[in-house]
């Protein structure tokens, strides 16, 4: 299935595209399989990956990655993967004395007014530095699951968009690397800021993969449908079959 998806998107492990913002959208279904695919794809491609995980634990992502033939633990040990476990760091802010820690917690903004994402950006920026062992990866990739979580933690929409802007300037423009974001939304959602974030990211993205639930309701064989959009085209029918296969 993922081989066919790579062909549809024009992805190649040997020569992956650069300077791209890829947006994965989920509406009334689970598009996490796309996130796991891109994580394993870029690690197999020999890229340096910074993963900001706000939704699940490291063990969860590693368990899925192993099924796709990738060990996140090995990638971390080889300095290819920098994994930011947001759930754990958030707990440190809430339930420990931050004053006792010498290293600044990138999630320290939770205890403030939710406007200072400088430490989080600094974490992303420094994670892109060359490895201490001198090994040179192809190019950097930053993956975030899910930037909308920052809004639920009290960060203002303008500050999340500023954070995205600086990441694009650093990763896409300066380092010629890629960004991959997974955002979740719902047509019936009353979370206006999250919907505005999704619209803003879709406007900026070079490619958008949108997985959504079937309008006819639950189906045992096919749980959803998908649309693939680029700035220059639309390819929905083929991806619809691929998403159905992944969810069954």
PDB file of N, CA and C in Angstrom, residues 57-108:
ATOM      1  N   UNK A  57       2.944   8.768  23.183  1.00  0.00           N
ATOM      2  CA  UNK A  57       4.245   8.543  23.806  1.00  0.00           C
ATOM      3  C   UNK A  57       5.233   7.978  22.793  1.00  0.00           C
ATOM      4  N   UNK A  58       6.509   7.984  23.165  1.00  0.00           N
ATOM      5  CA  UNK A  58       7.548   7.428  22.302  1.00  0.00           C
ATOM      6  C   UNK A  58       7.310   5.947  22.044  1.00  0.00           C
ATOM      7  N   UNK A  59       6.893   5.210  23.064  1.00  0.00           N
ATOM      8  CA  UNK A  59       6.685   3.770  22.903  1.00  0.00           C
ATOM      9  C   UNK A  59       5.608   3.482  21.870  1.00  0.00           C
ATOM     10  N   UNK A  60       4.600   4.334  21.803  1.00  0.00           N
ATOM     11  CA  UNK A  60       3.535   4.139  20.810  1.00  0.00           C
ATOM     12  C   UNK A  60       4.089   4.286  19.394  1.00  0.00           C
ATOM     13  N   UNK A  61       4.784   5.391  19.144  1.00  0.00           N
ATOM     14  CA  UNK A  61       5.323   5.623  17.800  1.00  0.00           C
ATOM     15  C   UNK A  61       6.354   4.552  17.440  1.00  0.00           C
ATOM     16  N   UNK A  62       7.151   4.133  18.402  1.00  0.00           N
ATOM     17  CA  UNK A  62       8.176   3.130  18.137  1.00  0.00           C
ATOM     18  C   UNK A  62       7.547   1.778  17.806  1.00  0.00           C
ATOM     19  N   UNK A  63       6.456   1.442  18.484  1.00  0.00           N
ATOM     20  CA  UNK A  63       5.777   0.180  18.240  1.00  0.00           C
ATOM     21  C   UNK A  63       5.254   0.110  16.806  1.00  0.00           C
ATOM     22  N   UNK A  64       4.669   1.213  16.342  1.00  0.00           N
ATOM     23  CA  UNK A  64       4.150   1.242  14.973  1.00  0.00           C
ATOM     24  C   UNK A  64       5.306   1.245  13.971  1.00  0.00           C
ATOM     25  N   UNK A  65       6.358   1.998  14.270  1.00  0.00           N
ATOM     26  CA  UNK A  65       7.494   2.095  13.357  1.00  0.00           C
ATOM     27  C   UNK A  65       8.150   0.730  13.138  1.00  0.00           C
ATOM     28  N   UNK A  66       8.207  -0.072  14.189  1.00  0.00           N
ATOM     29  CA  UNK A  66       8.810  -1.399  14.059  1.00  0.00           C
ATOM     30  C   UNK A  66       8.050  -2.253  13.061  1.00  0.00           C
ATOM     31  N   UNK A  67       6.734  -2.084  12.997  1.00  0.00           N
ATOM     32  CA  UNK A  67       5.930  -2.830  12.023  1.00  0.00           C
ATOM     33  C   UNK A  67       6.232  -2.371  10.605  1.00  0.00           C
ATOM     34  N   UNK A  68       6.767  -1.152  10.475  1.00  0.00           N
ATOM     35  CA  UNK A  68       7.122  -0.612   9.160  1.00  0.00           C
ATOM     36  C   UNK A  68       8.610  -0.794   8.867  1.00  0.00           C
ATOM     37  N   UNK A  69       9.291  -1.566   9.721  1.00  0.00           N
ATOM     38  CA  UNK A  69      10.687  -1.883   9.479  1.00  0.00           C
ATOM     39  C   UNK A  69      11.681  -0.854   9.953  1.00  0.00           C
ATOM     40  N   UNK A  70      11.283  -0.011  10.931  1.00  0.00           N
ATOM     41  CA  UNK A  70      12.173   1.030  11.444  1.00  0.00           C
ATOM     42  C   UNK A  70      12.183   0.984  12.962  1.00  0.00           C
ATOM     43  N   UNK A  71      13.358   1.123  13.552  1.00  0.00           N
ATOM     44  CA  UNK A  71      13.483   1.208  15.005  1.00  0.00           C
ATOM     45  C   UNK A  71      13.788   2.647  15.399  1.00  0.00           C
ATOM     46  N   UNK A  72      12.839   3.288  16.076  1.00  0.00           N
ATOM     47  CA  UNK A  72      13.071   4.662  16.514  1.00  0.00           C
ATOM     48  C   UNK A  72      14.152   4.724  17.582  1.00  0.00           C
ATOM     49  N   UNK A  73      14.240   3.672  18.393  1.00  0.00           N
ATOM     50  CA  UNK A  73      15.267   3.635  19.430  1.00  0.00           C
ATOM     51  C   UNK A  73      16.662   3.634  18.804  1.00  0.00           C
ATOM     52  N   UNK A  74      16.850   2.833  17.767  1.00  0.00           N
ATOM     53  CA  UNK A  74      18.133   2.806  17.062  1.00  0.00           C
ATOM     54  C   UNK A  74      18.412   4.140  16.399  1.00  0.00           C
ATOM     55  N   UNK A  75      17.391   4.743  15.794  1.00  0.00           N
ATOM     56  CA  UNK A  75      17.562   6.043  15.146  1.00  0.00           C
ATOM     57  C   UNK A  75      17.973   7.113  16.156  1.00  0.00           C
ATOM     58  N   UNK A  76      17.420   7.037  17.370  1.00  0.00           N
ATOM     59  CA  UNK A  76      17.820   7.981  18.419  1.00  0.00           C
ATOM     60  C   UNK A  76      19.267   7.752  18.826  1.00  0.00           C
ATOM     61  N   UNK A  77      19.648   6.513  18.996  1.00  0.00           N
ATOM     62  CA  UNK A  77      21.013   6.189  19.413  1.00  0.00           C
ATOM     63  C   UNK A  77      22.038   6.627  18.368  1.00  0.00           C
ATOM     64  N   UNK A  78      21.635   6.635  17.097  1.00  0.00           N
ATOM     65  CA  UNK A  78      22.528   7.047  16.017  1.00  0.00           C
ATOM     66  C   UNK A  78      22.450   8.548  15.739  1.00  0.00           C
ATOM     67  N   UNK A  79      21.712   9.274  16.582  1.00  0.00           N
ATOM     68  CA  UNK A  79      21.544  10.723  16.438  1.00  0.00           C
ATOM     69  C   UNK A  79      20.850  11.114  15.141  1.00  0.00           C
ATOM     70  N   UNK A  80      20.126  10.168  14.531  1.00  0.00           N
ATOM     71  CA  UNK A  80      19.353  10.498  13.344  1.00  0.00           C
ATOM     72  C   UNK A  80      17.990  11.062  13.725  1.00  0.00           C
ATOM     73  N   UNK A  81      17.456  10.624  14.858  1.00  0.00           N
ATOM     74  CA  UNK A  81      16.137  11.051  15.314  1.00  0.00           C
ATOM     75  C   UNK A  81      16.256  11.819  16.624  1.00  0.00           C
ATOM     76  N   UNK A  82      15.669  13.008  16.645  1.00  0.00           N
ATOM     77  CA  UNK A  82      15.508  13.779  17.876  1.00  0.00           C
ATOM     78  C   UNK A  82      14.026  13.740  18.212  1.00  0.00           C
ATOM     79  N   UNK A  83      13.686  13.100  19.329  1.00  0.00           N
ATOM     80  CA  UNK A  83      12.283  12.884  19.672  1.00  0.00           C
ATOM     81  C   UNK A  83      11.892  13.762  20.849  1.00  0.00           C
ATOM     82  N   UNK A  84      10.888  14.601  20.625  1.00  0.00           N
ATOM     83  CA  UNK A  84      10.370  15.490  21.659  1.00  0.00           C
ATOM     84  C   UNK A  84       9.067  14.905  22.179  1.00  0.00           C
ATOM     85  N   UNK A  85       9.102  14.368  23.405  1.00  0.00           N
ATOM     86  CA  UNK A  85       7.914  13.725  23.977  1.00  0.00           C
ATOM     87  C   UNK A  85       7.133  14.740  24.803  1.00  0.00           C
ATOM     88  N   UNK A  86       6.198  15.403  24.124  1.00  0.00           N
ATOM     89  CA  UNK A  86       5.467  16.499  24.741  1.00  0.00           C
ATOM     90  C   UNK A  86       4.682  16.109  25.976  1.00  0.00           C
ATOM     91  N   UNK A  87       4.066  14.924  25.979  1.00  0.00           N
ATOM     92  CA  UNK A  87       3.267  14.506  27.134  1.00  0.00           C
ATOM     93  C   UNK A  87       4.117  14.423  28.395  1.00  0.00           C
ATOM     94  N   UNK A  88       5.305  13.865  28.254  1.00  0.00           N
ATOM     95  CA  UNK A  88       6.188  13.713  29.412  1.00  0.00           C
ATOM     96  C   UNK A  88       6.696  15.066  29.900  1.00  0.00           C
ATOM     97  N   UNK A  89       7.088  15.947  28.963  1.00  0.00           N
ATOM     98  CA  UNK A  89       7.616  17.251  29.351  1.00  0.00           C
ATOM     99  C   UNK A  89       6.527  18.136  29.956  1.00  0.00           C
ATOM    100  N   UNK A  90       5.300  17.988  29.464  1.00  0.00           N
ATOM    101  CA  UNK A  90       4.196  18.746  30.048  1.00  0.00           C
ATOM    102  C   UNK A  90       3.969  18.331  31.495  1.00  0.00           C
ATOM    103  N   UNK A  91       4.065  17.034  31.771  1.00  0.00           N
ATOM    104  CA  UNK A  91       3.922  16.541  33.138  1.00  0.00           C
ATOM    105  C   UNK A  91       5.015  17.105  34.040  1.00  0.00           C
ATOM    106  N   UNK A  92       6.225  17.242  33.510  1.00  0.00           N
ATOM    107  CA  UNK A  92       7.314  17.811  34.302  1.00  0.00           C
ATOM    108  C   UNK A  92       7.010  19.245  34.708  1.00  0.00           C
ATOM    109  N   UNK A  93       6.378  19.987  33.807  1.00  0.00           N
ATOM    110  CA  UNK A  93       6.034  21.374  34.121  1.00  0.00           C
ATOM    111  C   UNK A  93       4.954  21.428  35.195  1.00  0.00           C
ATOM    112  N   UNK A  94       3.954  20.569  35.062  1.00  0.00           N
ATOM    113  CA  UNK A  94       2.822  20.599  35.985  1.00  0.00           C
ATOM    114  C   UNK A  94       3.156  20.034  37.366  1.00  0.00           C
ATOM    115  N   UNK A  95       3.998  18.978  37.416  1.00  0.00           N
ATOM    116  CA  UNK A  95       4.147  18.232  38.659  1.00  0.00           C
ATOM    117  C   UNK A  95       5.555  18.228  39.239  1.00  0.00           C
ATOM    118  N   UNK A  96       6.448  19.051  38.720  1.00  0.00           N
ATOM    119  CA  UNK A  96       7.788  19.132  39.291  1.00  0.00           C
ATOM    120  C   UNK A  96       8.186  20.585  39.460  1.00  0.00           C
ATOM    121  N   UNK A  97       9.244  20.784  40.209  1.00  0.00           N
ATOM    122  CA  UNK A  97       9.750  22.123  40.453  1.00  0.00           C
ATOM    123  C   UNK A  97      10.696  22.510  39.330  1.00  0.00           C
ATOM    124  N   UNK A  98      10.211  23.363  38.419  1.00  0.00           N
ATOM    125  CA  UNK A  98      11.018  23.736  37.259  1.00  0.00           C
ATOM    126  C   UNK A  98      12.282  24.481  37.660  1.00  0.00           C
ATOM    127  N   UNK A  99      12.259  25.105  38.838  1.00  0.00           N
ATOM    128  CA  UNK A  99      13.419  25.875  39.272  1.00  0.00           C
ATOM    129  C   UNK A  99      14.620  24.973  39.553  1.00  0.00           C
ATOM    130  N   UNK A 100      14.373  23.677  39.837  1.00  0.00           N
ATOM    131  CA  UNK A 100      15.466  22.771  40.164  1.00  0.00           C
ATOM    132  C   UNK A 100      16.193  22.258  38.921  1.00  0.00           C
ATOM    133  N   UNK A 101      15.579  22.441  37.760  1.00  0.00           N
ATOM    134  CA  UNK A 101      16.173  21.944  36.530  1.00  0.00           C
ATOM    135  C   UNK A 101      17.077  22.992  35.908  1.00  0.00           C
ATOM    136  N   UNK A 102      18.296  22.582  35.544  1.00  0.00           N
ATOM    137  CA  UNK A 102      19.224  23.503  34.907  1.00  0.00           C
ATOM    138  C   UNK A 102      18.891  23.710  33.434  1.00  0.00           C
ATOM    139  N   UNK A 103      18.325  22.696  32.783  1.00  0.00           N
ATOM    140  CA  UNK A 103      17.977  22.803  31.377  1.00  0.00           C
ATOM    141  C   UNK A 103      16.563  23.368  31.232  1.00  0.00           C
ATOM    142  N   UNK A 104      16.391  24.406  30.401  1.00  0.00           N
ATOM    143  CA  UNK A 104      15.046  24.971  30.206  1.00  0.00           C
ATOM    144  C   UNK A 104      14.128  23.978  29.524  1.00  0.00           C
ATOM    145  N   UNK A 105      12.907  23.864  30.017  1.00  0.00           N
ATOM    146  CA  UNK A 105      11.919  22.971  29.444  1.00  0.00           C
ATOM    147  C   UNK A 105      11.213  23.686  28.297  1.00  0.00           C
ATOM    148  N   UNK A 106      11.255  23.158  27.052  1.00  0.00           N
ATOM    149  CA  UNK A 106      10.584  23.822  25.933  1.00  0.00           C
ATOM    150  C   UNK A 106       9.085  23.992  26.139  1.00  0.00           C
ATOM    151  N   UNK A 107       8.510  23.248  27.099  1.00  0.00           N
ATOM    152  CA  UNK A 107       7.090  23.373  27.393  1.00  0.00           C
ATOM    153  C   UNK A 107       6.813  24.301  28.575  1.00  0.00           C
ATOM    154  N   UNK A 108       7.786  25.082  28.955  1.00  0.00           N
ATOM    155  CA  UNK A 108       7.628  25.967  30.101  1.00  0.00           C
ATOM    156  C   UNK A 108       6.551  27.025  29.873  1.00  0.00           C
TER     157      UNK A 108
END
